[in-house]
Amino acid sequence: MVLAGLDAELGWLRDVYSDLHRHPELSLHESRTSKLVEERLAAFGYSVTRIGGTGVVGVLENGRGRAVLARADTDALPVAEATGLPYASEVDGVMHACGHDMHVSALLGAAKLMAHGRNAWTGSYTVLFQPAEEVGAGSKAMVDDGLVAKVPRPDVAFAQHVMPIAAGTIATTAGPVLSAADSLRITVYGKGAHGSMPHMSIDPVVLAASIVLRLQTIVSRETKPGDFAVVTVGALNAGTTSNIIPDRARLLVNIRTYDNGVRATVLAAIERIVRGECFSAGSPREPDFEFYDQFPLTNNDPAVTDRVTAAFAAHFGSGAVVPAFRQTASEDFSRIPDAFGVPYTFWLLGGVDPALYKAALAKGTVAKDIPANHSPYFAPVIDPTLSIGVQAHVVAALSYLAEGR
């Protein structure tokens, strides 16, 4: 049994997790983390390749059979930690505020157990440690660096993410589980003038304000009730002082959707509204649209999800496997299986002390009392989160690789 030796591995896994938490690294700068991963995988007997700068892939071949790919993200966030943990971040202004250190540790644990338990499965097991998930660039960097040609083509791909739900539980769902996200930088143009002479200007601040208000109608009046969309103007920047009317304004807009058709409708509406308001204001030139930090839809394959969910229920007990609610957060994992053209499933891993979560749930104060991802107080409990994360990866992999054994 592959998981029989898990308890003996938890000591070093806790040490790895604490070490990663103390030494977080920002997106595309995960060099220390990558080196740690490479050394561990090589010691476990994996064929190790660096792909996409700080991305690391380990491949374990074990005869003929199916191929599974499991992914963990590795980057941290520019957040100053406030948890007070004994293993808190030692890097000023940077912390693992989204649990990627837990993802790395759990997948390393699964990698070792799969290597030592090769008599229980056949095929190939690929573990992929992806950088720069937080900025939506890491999976693209690995794909652009030839990932598809450099590792065995999987039959199925998996990933998990620690979330502010009770530790010891796993949440799964078929279909969309994380939204697609588009960040859009829009620059609109006016005509600058002295603040005392507004009649000499075309005021881009007023123009931008009109755009902000009009964009709110996309969800309320152009999106079908029941369809999901979020349009957020996160920043509006213009001018330098009170008595100068500037010649341009910049808006930063974020769009979240679960459906590619809805996404296309929303993006078209944004462009139409911006161009229309610019025309109405007499803008001297066309607006500029620049996309950045784009994340694809995470859309779980129903057949794969059903199979993995059944394996989780058989292993952990049905009470530990709960339905996942769609999250408005976004991920770039799906670019990897999409590049191979293979199905995938992405599940949520509980990370909150079960007693604390139960008490907050009973009081209706989960949102208030339980720190969410990206909070400076976000801190998954190591036990049982780490153990469950390792087991989940192994159980999912064996649901495909242990056939016929």
mmCIF file of C-alpha atoms in Angstrom, residues 2-3 6 9 12-13 36-48 56-62 68-72 102-118 121 124-129 160 386 389-395 397-398 401:
data_model
loop_
_atom_site.group_PDB
_atom_site.id
_atom_site.type_symbol
_atom_site.label_atom_id
_atom_site.label_comp_id
_atom_site.label_asym_id
_atom_site.label_seq_id
_atom_site.Cartn_x
_atom_site.Cartn_y
_atom_site.Cartn_z
ATOM 1 C CA VAL A 2 1.524 3.279 -1.152
ATOM 2 C CA LEU A 3 0.242 5.286 1.823
ATOM 3 C CA LEU A 6 3.005 8.216 5.304
ATOM 4 C CA GLU A 9 7.389 10.851 6.262
ATOM 5 C CA TRP A 12 10.501 15.876 7.277
ATOM 6 C CA LEU A 13 7.456 17.132 5.420
ATOM 7 C CA LEU A 36 14.943 22.415 -2.860
ATOM 8 C CA VAL A 37 12.388 20.651 -5.056
ATOM 9 C CA GLU A 38 15.022 19.500 -7.561
ATOM 10 C CA GLU A 39 17.216 18.023 -4.846
ATOM 11 C CA ARG A 40 14.331 16.159 -3.219
ATOM 12 C CA LEU A 41 12.989 14.744 -6.468
ATOM 13 C CA ALA A 42 16.413 13.585 -7.605
ATOM 14 C CA ALA A 43 16.882 11.812 -4.269
ATOM 15 C CA PHE A 44 13.523 10.066 -4.768
ATOM 16 C CA GLY A 45 14.648 8.733 -8.158
ATOM 17 C CA TYR A 46 12.799 11.088 -10.493
ATOM 18 C CA SER A 47 14.145 12.365 -13.797
ATOM 19 C CA VAL A 48 14.238 16.102 -13.119
ATOM 20 C CA VAL A 56 10.565 22.058 -12.080
ATOM 21 C CA VAL A 57 9.212 18.780 -13.446
ATOM 22 C CA GLY A 58 9.983 15.307 -12.116
ATOM 23 C CA VAL A 59 9.068 12.176 -14.063
ATOM 24 C CA LEU A 60 8.888 8.671 -12.621
ATOM 25 C CA GLU A 61 8.489 5.892 -15.171
ATOM 26 C CA ASN A 62 7.172 2.565 -13.902
ATOM 27 C CA VAL A 68 -0.745 11.098 -14.527
ATOM 28 C CA LEU A 69 0.457 14.669 -14.036
ATOM 29 C CA ALA A 70 0.102 16.408 -10.670
ATOM 30 C CA ARG A 71 0.864 20.095 -10.235
ATOM 31 C CA ALA A 72 1.747 22.388 -7.305
ATOM 32 C CA MET A 102 1.521 23.603 1.556
ATOM 33 C CA HIS A 103 0.973 22.604 -2.069
ATOM 34 C CA VAL A 104 4.704 22.080 -2.640
ATOM 35 C CA SER A 105 5.140 20.074 0.555
ATOM 36 C CA ALA A 106 2.131 17.839 -0.106
ATOM 37 C CA LEU A 107 3.216 17.051 -3.649
ATOM 38 C CA LEU A 108 6.767 16.285 -2.514
ATOM 39 C CA GLY A 109 5.313 13.861 0.006
ATOM 40 C CA ALA A 110 3.188 12.210 -2.659
ATOM 41 C CA ALA A 111 6.207 12.017 -4.973
ATOM 42 C CA LYS A 112 8.240 10.107 -2.410
ATOM 43 C CA LEU A 113 5.433 7.717 -1.520
ATOM 44 C CA MET A 114 4.717 6.990 -5.175
ATOM 45 C CA ALA A 115 8.419 6.291 -5.756
ATOM 46 C CA HIS A 116 8.641 3.915 -2.805
ATOM 47 C CA GLY A 117 5.356 2.214 -3.663
ATOM 48 C CA ARG A 118 6.016 1.319 -7.285
ATOM 49 C CA TRP A 121 1.011 0.849 -9.709
ATOM 50 C CA SER A 124 4.221 7.185 -15.337
ATOM 51 C CA TYR A 125 3.826 9.790 -12.609
ATOM 52 C CA THR A 126 4.826 13.365 -13.388
ATOM 53 C CA VAL A 127 5.026 16.003 -10.671
ATOM 54 C CA LEU A 128 5.117 19.601 -11.860
ATOM 55 C CA PHE A 129 6.089 22.524 -9.631
ATOM 56 C CA GLN A 160 -5.329 21.093 -5.400
ATOM 57 C CA LEU A 386 -0.433 18.370 5.138
ATOM 58 C CA GLY A 389 -2.924 16.923 0.962
ATOM 59 C CA VAL A 390 -0.387 14.128 0.485
ATOM 60 C CA GLN A 391 -3.058 11.461 0.651
ATOM 61 C CA ALA A 392 -5.290 13.287 -1.819
ATOM 62 C CA HIS A 393 -2.551 13.395 -4.458
ATOM 63 C CA VAL A 394 -1.719 9.719 -3.974
ATOM 64 C CA VAL A 395 -5.347 8.576 -3.988
ATOM 65 C CA ALA A 397 -3.046 9.213 -8.922
ATOM 66 C CA LEU A 398 -3.759 5.623 -7.937
ATOM 67 C CA LEU A 401 -2.392 4.109 -12.143
#
